[in-house]
């Protein structure tokens, strides 16, 4: 990675831009920020729990999508945030999405929408597209027992049915070339690290992409084509091949992505073209000096992946992870740069029940990074059971799925789903505005409470970890416990607080009461200030607002006046608050 001063300066600027204390603090629109919603999660847990607002439904008239700087926007120019699930299986040995042995495609797609997601990423293999075998006999009995109408159909016809089901549910679709061979991804020696191997050539990879582009050119809900999953060094023909970003030759991913993207856009110029980085999708640093330019402007979206094992050796600290992600791909969303573009985090995930240490540390740190930058994303994965690939047994329960093995209820008591729902709603971008709590919320978690973490880094960890929350729901934790004040910013960004609900936390982070106990009644500080504020005699007949506006009260009772909402502290003249 080029560590020249220019790149370091650019990354430093981006790093500062995503620091919670310096970022514009927004929630979803005020009507949705505090109301919450009754969702599949609440039903599964047997209670009417409020959960964060869902991703905004996208009406078909807002399609197709395009890019505007670092944002994905609709035809109306307003931000469209991708909050997606990966629905895998079509890229594996049978070429069919998972779950159709338990439920119909329409039922599964509607469950995704009911859970608040607005899109799906559908992986596919070159082998599946170009061979297009029929699913018949015992294979159909195994794969399609809940979707018998698809028996005898080919893999592409089954994909058609899945795409239609998603479109009918109002879900946008990203088609992702995951593999060349139909199998589970990925391994160092699987010969699928590049976009070609000895069985499926570069030209056949292009053919598969253009086949799908042509097939779905009339389906507006297919909004993007992801060119290749997790490009990396690979064995091809017995030789070790090194993927590059530029430089020419058969392993130049930058050149191959341009060729494929332009070929797709010649067929359907409305699609977004999603381009991943090198080194298992983690490294987009080459974009700094060599961004991808396509023949149709405003179509490039970069994709990045992240898992706990993607960053070995990183201490469990948010600032460390933020710096590494900023160097690898976060810098791309800096505004007004030659390389500025959206970044779609098209894979990340953790255990369904958050039983592993990564769920207590790396996971909430990664989610905080996505939250502060308000990135588009697709979680890996929805699947409640395995498809047939690698060493995985068909229909065995997964341990990374949002859905349980019934493909309907949330896995792991809804812990993974609940964490993802805190990120579904857009908080930044064109046409997105926040409620009054934007200027009132702060995270004031002190370092002695949680392994040395402070502020948003500590609050984000606790919000997304059931054990830290003492097994209460995230909504209850944010509204009925001390977290409403100490973690107001994080709870607001998750859509779990209404207007004004975290005013006390904001005030506490800035102001103190300074009432001397030697004054009347022997009370001190906030106790005395609140008593005087409530007593007309103590206020000398002034209204509460007028009393708080007087210099004496503004100095000695600034915290109490702020909490009671009798003025907007940021609007006061300089020097009123000391």
Coordinates of C-alpha atoms in Angstrom, one line a residue:
X1 CA 0.0 0.0 0.0
X2 CA 1.3 3.4 -1.0
X3 CA 1.9 5.3 2.2
X4 CA 2.8 8.7 0.6
X5 CA 1.9 11.8 2.5
X6 CA -1.0 12.6 0.1
X7 CA -2.6 9.2 0.8
X8 CA -2.0 9.5 4.5
X9 CA -3.6 13.0 4.5
X10 CA -6.6 11.7 2.6
X11 CA -7.1 8.9 5.0
X12 CA -6.6 11.1 8.0
X13 CA -9.3 13.4 6.7
X14 CA -11.7 10.5 6.2
X15 CA -10.8 9.1 9.6
X16 CA -11.7 12.3 11.3
X17 CA -14.9 12.6 9.2
X18 CA -16.2 9.4 10.7
X19 CA -15.2 10.1 14.3
X20 CA -18.5 10.0 16.3
X21 CA -17.7 13.3 18.2
X22 CA -17.3 15.2 14.9
X23 CA -20.0 13.6 12.7
X24 CA -23.4 15.2 12.2
X25 CA -25.6 13.2 14.6
X26 CA -28.7 12.1 12.8
X27 CA -31.5 9.7 13.3
X28 CA -34.1 8.6 10.8
X29 CA -37.0 11.1 10.1
X30 CA -38.6 12.3 13.3
X31 CA -41.9 10.5 12.7
X32 CA -40.1 7.1 12.8
X33 CA -37.1 7.8 15.1
X34 CA -38.8 7.0 18.4
X35 CA -41.9 5.1 17.5
X36 CA -40.2 1.8 16.7
X37 CA -42.2 -1.0 15.0
X38 CA -43.7 -4.3 15.7
X39 CA -41.7 -6.8 13.7
X40 CA -41.1 -10.5 13.2
X41 CA -38.5 -10.3 16.0
X42 CA -41.1 -9.2 18.5
X43 CA -43.5 -12.0 17.5
X44 CA -40.7 -14.6 17.7
X45 CA -39.8 -13.5 21.2
X46 CA -43.4 -13.5 22.3
X47 CA -43.7 -9.8 23.1
X48 CA -44.7 -6.5 21.5
X49 CA -41.2 -5.1 21.6
X50 CA -40.5 -2.0 19.6
X51 CA -37.5 -2.4 17.2
X52 CA -35.6 0.2 15.2
X53 CA -37.2 1.7 12.0
X54 CA -36.8 -0.5 8.9
X55 CA -34.9 0.3 5.7
X56 CA -37.1 2.7 3.7
X57 CA -39.2 0.8 1.2
X58 CA -38.3 1.8 -2.4
X59 CA -41.1 2.4 -4.8
X60 CA -40.6 1.2 -8.3
X61 CA -40.9 4.7 -9.7
X62 CA -37.6 5.6 -7.9
X63 CA -35.8 3.0 -9.9
X64 CA -33.3 2.7 -11.5
X65 CA -30.6 3.8 -9.1
X66 CA -27.5 5.8 -9.8
X67 CA -24.6 7.2 -7.8
X68 CA -24.2 10.8 -6.6
X69 CA -20.8 11.2 -5.1
X70 CA -20.5 8.7 -2.3
X71 CA -24.2 8.0 -2.2
X72 CA -26.6 5.7 -4.1
X73 CA -29.7 7.7 -5.1
X74 CA -33.0 7.1 -6.8
X75 CA -34.4 8.8 -9.9
X76 CA -35.7 11.6 -7.6
X77 CA -32.1 12.3 -6.3
X78 CA -32.9 11.1 -2.7
X79 CA -30.6 8.6 -0.9
X80 CA -31.5 5.0 -1.3
X81 CA -29.7 3.0 1.4
X82 CA -29.1 -0.7 0.6
X83 CA -29.9 -2.8 3.8
X84 CA -29.6 -6.3 2.4
X85 CA -29.4 -10.0 3.2
X86 CA -27.4 -12.5 1.2
X87 CA -29.6 -15.4 0.1
X88 CA -27.1 -18.0 -0.9
X89 CA -27.3 -21.5 -2.6
X90 CA -27.5 -20.7 -6.3
X91 CA -23.7 -20.5 -6.4
X92 CA -23.3 -23.9 -4.9
X93 CA -23.4 -27.5 -6.3
X94 CA -27.2 -27.7 -6.9
X95 CA -27.5 -24.2 -8.3
X96 CA -30.7 -23.4 -6.3
X97 CA -31.2 -20.9 -3.5
X98 CA -31.5 -22.4 0.0
X99 CA -34.8 -22.7 1.9
X100 CA -37.1 -23.9 -0.8
X101 CA -37.3 -27.3 1.0
X102 CA -39.0 -25.5 3.8
X103 CA -40.9 -22.5 2.4
X104 CA -41.9 -20.9 -0.9
X105 CA -39.7 -18.2 -2.5
X106 CA -42.5 -15.7 -2.0
X107 CA -42.8 -16.6 1.7
X108 CA -39.1 -16.2 2.3
X109 CA -38.9 -12.9 0.4
X110 CA -41.8 -11.5 2.4
X111 CA -40.1 -12.5 5.6
X112 CA -37.0 -10.5 4.6
X113 CA -39.2 -7.5 4.0
X114 CA -41.1 -7.9 7.2
X115 CA -37.8 -7.9 9.1
X116 CA -37.0 -4.5 7.6
X117 CA -34.6 -5.3 4.8
X118 CA -35.0 -3.7 1.4
X119 CA -32.8 -5.8 -0.8
X120 CA -31.1 -9.2 -1.4
X121 CA -27.8 -10.2 -2.8
X122 CA -28.1 -13.3 -4.9
X123 CA -24.8 -15.2 -5.4
X124 CA -24.5 -17.3 -8.6
X125 CA -21.8 -19.4 -10.4
X126 CA -20.7 -19.3 -14.0
X127 CA -21.3 -23.1 -14.0
X128 CA -25.0 -22.7 -13.0
X129 CA -25.7 -20.0 -15.6
X130 CA -24.0 -21.6 -18.6
X131 CA -25.1 -25.2 -17.9
X132 CA -28.6 -24.4 -16.6
X133 CA -29.5 -28.0 -15.7
X134 CA -33.1 -29.1 -14.9
X135 CA -33.9 -30.0 -11.3
X136 CA -35.8 -33.2 -11.4
X137 CA -36.4 -36.5 -9.6
X138 CA -34.8 -37.0 -6.2
X139 CA -32.9 -33.8 -6.5
X140 CA -36.1 -31.8 -6.9
X141 CA -37.7 -33.8 -3.9
X142 CA -34.7 -32.7 -1.8
X143 CA -34.4 -29.1 -2.9
X144 CA -38.0 -28.0 -3.8
X145 CA -40.3 -29.9 -1.4
X146 CA -41.9 -26.6 -0.4
X147 CA -41.9 -25.2 -4.0
X148 CA -43.2 -28.2 -6.0
X149 CA -44.3 -25.9 -8.9
X150 CA -40.6 -25.5 -9.7
X151 CA -39.9 -29.2 -10.2
X152 CA -38.6 -29.8 -13.6
X153 CA -37.5 -26.2 -14.1
X154 CA -33.9 -25.3 -14.9
X155 CA -31.7 -23.5 -12.5
X156 CA -32.2 -20.2 -14.4
X157 CA -35.9 -20.7 -14.4
X158 CA -35.8 -21.2 -10.6
X159 CA -33.7 -18.1 -10.3
X160 CA -36.4 -16.3 -12.3
X161 CA -39.0 -17.3 -9.8
X162 CA -36.8 -16.1 -6.9
X163 CA -36.2 -12.8 -8.6
X164 CA -39.9 -12.4 -9.2
X165 CA -40.7 -13.2 -5.6
X166 CA -38.2 -10.6 -4.3
X167 CA -39.6 -8.0 -6.7
X168 CA -43.2 -8.7 -5.6
X169 CA -42.1 -8.2 -2.0
X170 CA -40.5 -4.8 -2.9
X171 CA -36.9 -6.1 -2.5
X172 CA -34.2 -4.8 -4.7
X173 CA -31.8 -7.5 -6.1
X174 CA -28.0 -7.5 -6.5
X175 CA -26.8 -10.3 -8.7
X176 CA -23.4 -11.5 -7.5
X177 CA -21.0 -13.7 -9.4
X178 CA -19.7 -15.6 -6.5
X179 CA -17.9 -18.6 -8.1
X180 CA -16.8 -20.1 -11.4
X181 CA -17.5 -23.7 -10.3
X182 CA -20.7 -24.4 -8.4
X183 CA -19.5 -24.9 -4.8
X184 CA -19.1 -23.2 -1.4
X185 CA -16.8 -20.2 -1.3
X186 CA -14.0 -20.0 -0.5
X187 CA -10.6 -21.7 0.0
X188 CA -7.0 -20.9 -0.9
X189 CA -6.8 -23.9 -3.2
X190 CA -10.3 -23.9 -4.7
X191 CA -9.1 -22.4 -8.1
X192 CA -11.9 -19.8 -7.8
X193 CA -9.9 -16.8 -6.5
X194 CA -9.7 -15.2 -10.0
X195 CA -12.6 -14.7 -12.4
X196 CA -11.4 -17.6 -14.6
X197 CA -9.9 -21.1 -14.2
X198 CA -9.1 -24.1 -16.4
X199 CA -12.8 -25.1 -16.5
X200 CA -14.4 -21.7 -17.0
X201 CA -12.5 -19.1 -19.1
X202 CA -12.5 -15.3 -18.9
X203 CA -14.8 -15.2 -22.0
X204 CA -17.2 -17.6 -20.4
X205 CA -17.3 -15.4 -17.3
X206 CA -18.2 -12.4 -19.5
X207 CA -20.8 -14.6 -21.3
X208 CA -22.5 -15.5 -17.9
X209 CA -22.7 -11.9 -16.9
X210 CA -24.2 -10.7 -20.2
X211 CA -26.6 -13.6 -20.2
X212 CA -28.0 -12.5 -16.8
X213 CA -28.0 -8.8 -17.9
X214 CA -30.0 -9.6 -20.9
X215 CA -32.4 -12.0 -19.0
X216 CA -33.3 -9.3 -16.4
X217 CA -33.1 -6.2 -18.5
X218 CA -36.8 -5.7 -18.2
X219 CA -36.9 -6.3 -14.4
X220 CA -36.5 -2.9 -12.7
X221 CA -36.0 -4.5 -9.3
X222 CA -32.7 -6.0 -10.4
X223 CA -30.6 -2.9 -9.7
X224 CA -27.0 -4.0 -9.7
X225 CA -24.5 -6.6 -10.9
X226 CA -21.6 -7.5 -8.6
X227 CA -18.8 -8.6 -10.9
X228 CA -16.9 -11.1 -8.7
X229 CA -16.8 -12.2 -5.1
X230 CA -13.5 -11.9 -3.1
X231 CA -10.9 -11.7 -5.8
X232 CA -7.6 -13.1 -4.6
X233 CA -4.5 -14.9 -5.6
X234 CA -5.3 -18.4 -7.0
X235 CA -4.0 -21.6 -8.5
X236 CA -4.9 -21.9 -12.2
X237 CA -3.5 -24.7 -14.3
X238 CA -1.2 -25.7 -11.5
X239 CA 0.4 -22.3 -11.3
X240 CA 0.1 -19.7 -8.7
X241 CA -1.5 -16.5 -10.2
X242 CA -1.3 -13.1 -8.4
X243 CA -4.3 -10.8 -8.8
X244 CA -3.3 -7.1 -9.5
X245 CA -5.1 -3.8 -9.7
X246 CA -3.7 -2.4 -12.9
X247 CA -0.6 -3.3 -14.8
X248 CA -2.2 -5.2 -17.6
X249 CA -2.0 -9.0 -18.3
X250 CA -4.5 -11.8 -17.6
X251 CA -4.7 -11.2 -13.9
X252 CA -5.4 -7.4 -13.9
X253 CA -8.6 -7.2 -12.0
X254 CA -9.0 -3.5 -12.7
X255 CA -9.0 -4.1 -16.5
X256 CA -11.3 -7.2 -16.2
X257 CA -13.8 -5.2 -14.2
X258 CA -13.9 -2.4 -16.7
X259 CA -14.4 -4.9 -19.5
X260 CA -17.2 -6.8 -17.8
X261 CA -18.9 -3.6 -16.5
X262 CA -19.0 -2.0 -19.9
X263 CA -20.3 -5.3 -21.5
X264 CA -23.1 -5.4 -19.0
X265 CA -24.0 -1.7 -19.4
X266 CA -24.2 -2.1 -23.2
X267 CA -27.1 -4.4 -22.6
X268 CA -28.7 -2.6 -19.6
X269 CA -27.3 0.9 -18.9
X270 CA -29.4 1.2 -15.8
X271 CA -27.5 -1.3 -13.6
X272 CA -25.1 -0.3 -10.9
X273 CA -21.8 -2.1 -11.4
X274 CA -20.4 -3.4 -8.1
X275 CA -16.6 -3.9 -8.0
X276 CA -14.8 -5.7 -5.2
X277 CA -11.3 -5.3 -4.0
X278 CA -8.3 -7.7 -3.9
X279 CA -7.2 -9.9 -1.0
X280 CA -10.6 -11.6 -0.3
X281 CA -12.5 -8.4 -0.9
X282 CA -10.7 -6.5 1.8
X283 CA -8.3 -4.3 -0.2
X284 CA -9.5 -1.4 -2.4
X285 CA -6.4 0.8 -1.8
X286 CA -5.7 0.7 -5.5
X287 CA -8.8 2.9 -6.1
X288 CA -6.9 5.8 -4.7
X289 CA -4.6 6.1 -7.7
X290 CA -6.5 4.1 -10.2
X291 CA -10.3 4.3 -9.9
X292 CA -12.5 2.4 -12.3
X293 CA -14.1 4.5 -15.0
X294 CA -17.0 3.0 -17.1
X295 CA -18.5 4.1 -20.3
X296 CA -21.8 5.0 -18.6
X297 CA -21.1 7.5 -15.8
X298 CA -22.5 7.3 -12.2
X299 CA -22.6 3.5 -12.2
X300 CA -19.6 2.4 -10.2
X301 CA -20.1 1.1 -6.6
X302 CA -17.2 -0.5 -4.8
X303 CA -17.7 -3.5 -2.5
X304 CA -15.8 -4.5 0.6
X305 CA -16.0 -7.5 2.9
X306 CA -15.2 -7.9 6.6
X307 CA -15.2 -10.7 9.2
X308 CA -13.5 -11.1 12.5
X309 CA -10.7 -13.2 10.9
X310 CA -10.2 -10.5 8.3
X311 CA -8.1 -8.4 10.7
X312 CA -6.0 -10.8 12.8
X313 CA -4.0 -9.2 15.5
X314 CA -6.1 -6.1 15.8
X315 CA -6.7 -5.1 19.5
X316 CA -10.4 -5.1 20.4
X317 CA -10.6 -1.3 20.1
X318 CA -12.7 0.7 17.7
X319 CA -10.1 3.2 16.9
X320 CA -7.7 0.6 15.7
X321 CA -10.2 -1.1 13.5
X322 CA -11.4 2.2 12.1
X323 CA -7.9 3.1 11.0
X324 CA -7.4 -0.2 9.2
X325 CA -10.8 0.0 7.4
X326 CA -10.2 3.6 6.5
X327 CA -6.9 2.6 4.8
X328 CA -8.4 -0.4 3.0
X329 CA -11.6 1.1 1.7
X330 CA -13.2 3.7 3.9
X331 CA -11.3 6.6 2.2
X332 CA -13.3 6.0 -1.0
X333 CA -16.4 7.8 0.5
X334 CA -14.4 11.1 1.1
X335 CA -16.3 13.8 -0.8
X336 CA -15.1 15.5 -4.0
X337 CA -12.1 13.3 -4.7
X338 CA -11.3 11.7 -8.1
X339 CA -12.1 8.3 -6.6
X340 CA -15.2 9.2 -4.6
X341 CA -17.9 6.6 -4.9
X342 CA -20.3 4.6 -2.8
X343 CA -18.9 1.6 -0.8
X344 CA -21.3 -1.3 -0.4
X345 CA -20.2 -3.7 2.3
X346 CA -21.6 -6.7 0.6
X347 CA -20.5 -9.3 3.2
X348 CA -20.0 -9.3 6.9
X349 CA -21.4 -11.4 9.7
X350 CA -21.1 -13.2 13.0
X351 CA -22.6 -16.1 14.9
X352 CA -26.4 -16.1 15.1
X353 CA -26.5 -16.2 18.9
X354 CA -23.5 -14.0 19.6
X355 CA -21.9 -16.7 21.7
X356 CA -18.4 -16.1 20.4
X357 CA -15.9 -13.4 21.6
X358 CA -16.1 -11.7 18.1
X359 CA -19.7 -10.8 18.9
X360 CA -18.6 -9.0 22.0
X361 CA -15.8 -7.0 20.5
X362 CA -15.0 -7.1 16.7
X363 CA -18.7 -7.3 15.7
X364 CA -20.0 -4.1 17.5
X365 CA -16.9 -2.2 16.5
X366 CA -17.5 -3.1 12.8
X367 CA -21.2 -2.2 13.2
X368 CA -20.2 1.1 14.7
X369 CA -18.0 1.9 11.7
X370 CA -20.9 1.1 9.4
X371 CA -23.2 3.2 11.5
X372 CA -21.1 6.3 11.7
X373 CA -20.4 6.2 8.0
X374 CA -23.9 5.1 7.2
X375 CA -22.6 2.6 4.6
X376 CA -24.8 0.4 2.4
X377 CA -24.5 -3.2 3.3
X378 CA -25.5 -6.9 2.8
X379 CA -25.2 -9.2 5.8
X380 CA -23.9 -12.7 5.4
X381 CA -26.4 -14.4 5.4
X382 CA -30.1 -15.0 5.6
X383 CA -29.9 -18.8 5.3
X384 CA -31.2 -20.9 8.1
X385 CA -29.8 -24.1 6.6
X386 CA -26.9 -25.1 4.5
X387 CA -26.9 -25.7 0.8
X388 CA -24.8 -28.4 -0.7
X389 CA -21.2 -27.3 -1.1
X390 CA -17.8 -27.9 0.4
X391 CA -18.1 -30.1 3.5
X392 CA -21.5 -28.7 4.4
X393 CA -24.4 -31.1 4.8
X394 CA -27.6 -30.1 3.0
X395 CA -30.4 -28.8 5.2
X396 CA -28.2 -28.8 8.4
X397 CA -28.7 -25.6 10.5
X398 CA -26.2 -22.8 9.9
X399 CA -24.5 -20.9 12.7
X400 CA -24.3 -17.5 10.8
X401 CA -27.9 -17.2 9.6
X402 CA -30.4 -14.5 10.4
X403 CA -33.1 -17.1 10.0
X404 CA -33.6 -20.2 12.0
X405 CA -33.8 -23.6 10.4
X406 CA -37.5 -23.1 9.6
X407 CA -36.6 -20.2 7.3
X408 CA -39.2 -18.0 9.0
X409 CA -38.3 -17.2 12.6
X410 CA -35.1 -15.3 13.7
X411 CA -32.1 -17.5 14.7
X412 CA -30.4 -17.2 18.1
X413 CA -33.4 -15.5 19.9
X414 CA -33.2 -12.7 17.4
X415 CA -29.8 -11.3 18.6
X416 CA -28.2 -11.1 15.2
X417 CA -31.4 -9.7 13.6
X418 CA -31.8 -7.1 16.3
X419 CA -28.2 -5.9 15.8
X420 CA -28.7 -5.5 12.0
X421 CA -32.0 -3.7 12.5
X422 CA -30.2 -0.9 14.2
X423 CA -28.4 -0.2 10.9
X424 CA -31.3 -0.5 8.4
X425 CA -32.5 3.1 8.4
X426 CA -30.6 5.8 6.4
X427 CA -29.2 8.6 8.6
X428 CA -27.1 10.6 6.1
X429 CA -27.2 11.5 2.5
X430 CA -29.3 13.5 0.0
X431 CA -32.9 14.0 1.1
X432 CA -32.3 12.4 4.5
X433 CA -33.0 14.6 7.5
X434 CA -32.9 13.9 11.3
X435 CA -35.2 14.9 14.2
X436 CA -34.6 17.3 17.1
X437 CA -32.6 14.7 19.0
X438 CA -29.7 15.1 16.5
X439 CA -28.5 18.1 18.5
X440 CA -29.4 16.7 21.9
X441 CA -27.8 13.3 22.1
X442 CA -24.4 12.3 23.4
X443 CA -22.6 9.1 24.6
X444 CA -21.1 9.7 28.0
X445 CA -20.1 6.2 29.0
X446 CA -17.0 6.4 31.3
X447 CA -13.9 4.4 30.8
X448 CA -14.2 2.5 34.1
X449 CA -17.4 0.8 33.1
X450 CA -16.3 -1.5 30.2
X451 CA -12.8 -2.7 29.6
X452 CA -11.5 0.8 29.2
X453 CA -13.9 1.7 26.4
X454 CA -15.6 5.1 26.5
X455 CA -18.4 6.9 24.7
X456 CA -19.8 5.5 21.5
X457 CA -17.3 2.6 21.4
X458 CA -18.6 1.3 24.7
X459 CA -22.3 2.1 23.9
X460 CA -22.2 0.4 20.5
X461 CA -20.7 -2.7 22.1
X462 CA -23.4 -2.9 24.8
X463 CA -26.3 -2.1 22.5
X464 CA -25.4 -5.1 20.3
X465 CA -24.6 -7.6 22.9
X466 CA -27.3 -9.2 25.0
X467 CA -25.1 -10.2 27.9
X468 CA -23.9 -6.6 28.3
X469 CA -27.6 -5.4 28.3
X470 CA -28.3 -8.0 31.0
X471 CA -30.6 -9.9 28.6
X472 CA -33.1 -7.0 28.2
X473 CA -34.2 -6.0 24.6
X474 CA -32.2 -3.2 22.9
X475 CA -35.4 -1.1 22.9
X476 CA -35.9 -1.5 26.6
X477 CA -32.2 -0.9 27.3
X478 CA -32.3 2.4 25.4
X479 CA -35.6 3.7 26.9
X480 CA -36.0 2.3 30.4
X481 CA -32.4 2.1 31.8
X482 CA -29.6 4.5 32.4
X483 CA -28.6 4.0 28.8
X484 CA -31.1 6.6 27.6
X485 CA -28.8 9.2 29.1
X486 CA -25.4 7.7 29.0
X487 CA -25.8 6.2 25.4
X488 CA -28.2 8.7 23.9
X489 CA -26.3 9.2 20.7
X490 CA -25.9 5.5 19.9
X491 CA -29.6 4.7 20.8
X492 CA -30.7 7.7 18.7
X493 CA -28.7 6.5 15.7
X494 CA -30.3 3.1 16.1
X495 CA -33.7 4.6 15.9
X496 CA -34.6 3.7 19.5
X497 CA -35.2 7.1 21.0
X498 CA -37.8 9.7 20.3
X499 CA -37.4 13.5 20.0
X500 CA -36.0 14.9 23.2
X501 CA -35.6 11.5 24.9
X502 CA -31.9 11.9 25.2
X503 CA -31.7 15.6 26.1
X504 CA -30.5 14.8 29.6
X505 CA -27.5 12.9 28.3
X506 CA -26.5 15.7 26.0
X507 CA -26.8 18.2 28.7
X508 CA -24.9 16.1 31.2
X509 CA -22.0 15.8 28.7
X510 CA -21.6 19.6 28.6
X511 CA -22.9 21.3 31.7
X512 CA -22.9 21.2 35.5
X513 CA -25.0 22.8 38.2
X514 CA -23.1 24.9 40.7
X515 CA -25.5 25.8 43.5
X516 CA -23.6 26.4 46.8
X517 CA -24.9 24.3 49.7
X518 CA -24.4 27.3 52.0
X519 CA -27.4 29.0 50.2
X520 CA -31.0 28.5 51.5
X521 CA -32.2 25.1 52.6
X522 CA -28.7 23.6 52.5
X523 CA -29.3 21.8 49.2
X524 CA -26.7 21.8 46.5
X525 CA -26.2 21.6 42.8
X526 CA -29.0 19.9 40.8
X527 CA -31.2 19.2 43.7
X528 CA -31.3 22.8 44.7
X529 CA -31.6 24.1 41.1
X530 CA -34.6 21.9 40.3
X531 CA -36.3 22.9 43.5
X532 CA -35.9 26.6 42.7
X533 CA -37.0 26.1 39.1
X534 CA -40.2 24.6 40.4
X535 CA -40.8 27.3 43.0
X536 CA -42.3 30.6 41.8
X537 CA -41.1 32.3 45.0
X538 CA -37.5 31.2 44.4
X539 CA -37.8 32.3 40.8
X540 CA -39.0 35.8 42.0
X541 CA -42.2 35.4 40.0
X542 CA -40.4 34.8 36.7
X543 CA -41.4 32.1 34.3
X544 CA -39.1 29.0 34.2
X545 CA -37.9 30.1 30.8
X546 CA -37.2 33.6 31.9
X547 CA -35.5 32.5 35.1
X548 CA -33.2 30.1 33.1
X549 CA -32.4 32.9 30.7
X550 CA -31.0 35.2 33.5
X551 CA -27.2 35.1 33.7
X552 CA -27.2 34.0 37.3
X553 CA -29.3 30.9 36.7
X554 CA -27.6 30.2 33.3
X555 CA -24.3 30.0 35.2
X556 CA -25.3 28.2 38.4
X557 CA -28.1 26.0 37.1
X558 CA -27.1 25.4 33.5
X559 CA -27.5 21.6 33.7
X560 CA -31.0 21.7 35.2
X561 CA -32.2 24.4 32.7
X562 CA -30.8 22.4 29.8
X563 CA -32.4 19.1 30.9
X564 CA -35.8 20.8 31.3
X565 CA -35.5 22.1 27.8
X566 CA -36.1 25.8 28.5
X567 CA -33.6 26.9 25.9
X568 CA -31.5 25.6 23.1
X569 CA -27.9 25.7 24.6
X570 CA -26.2 25.8 21.1
X571 CA -28.2 28.9 20.3
X572 CA -27.2 30.9 23.3
X573 CA -24.8 33.8 23.0
X574 CA -21.1 32.9 23.7
X575 CA -20.1 33.2 27.3
X576 CA -23.5 32.4 28.9
X577 CA -22.3 28.9 29.8
X578 CA -18.9 28.8 31.5

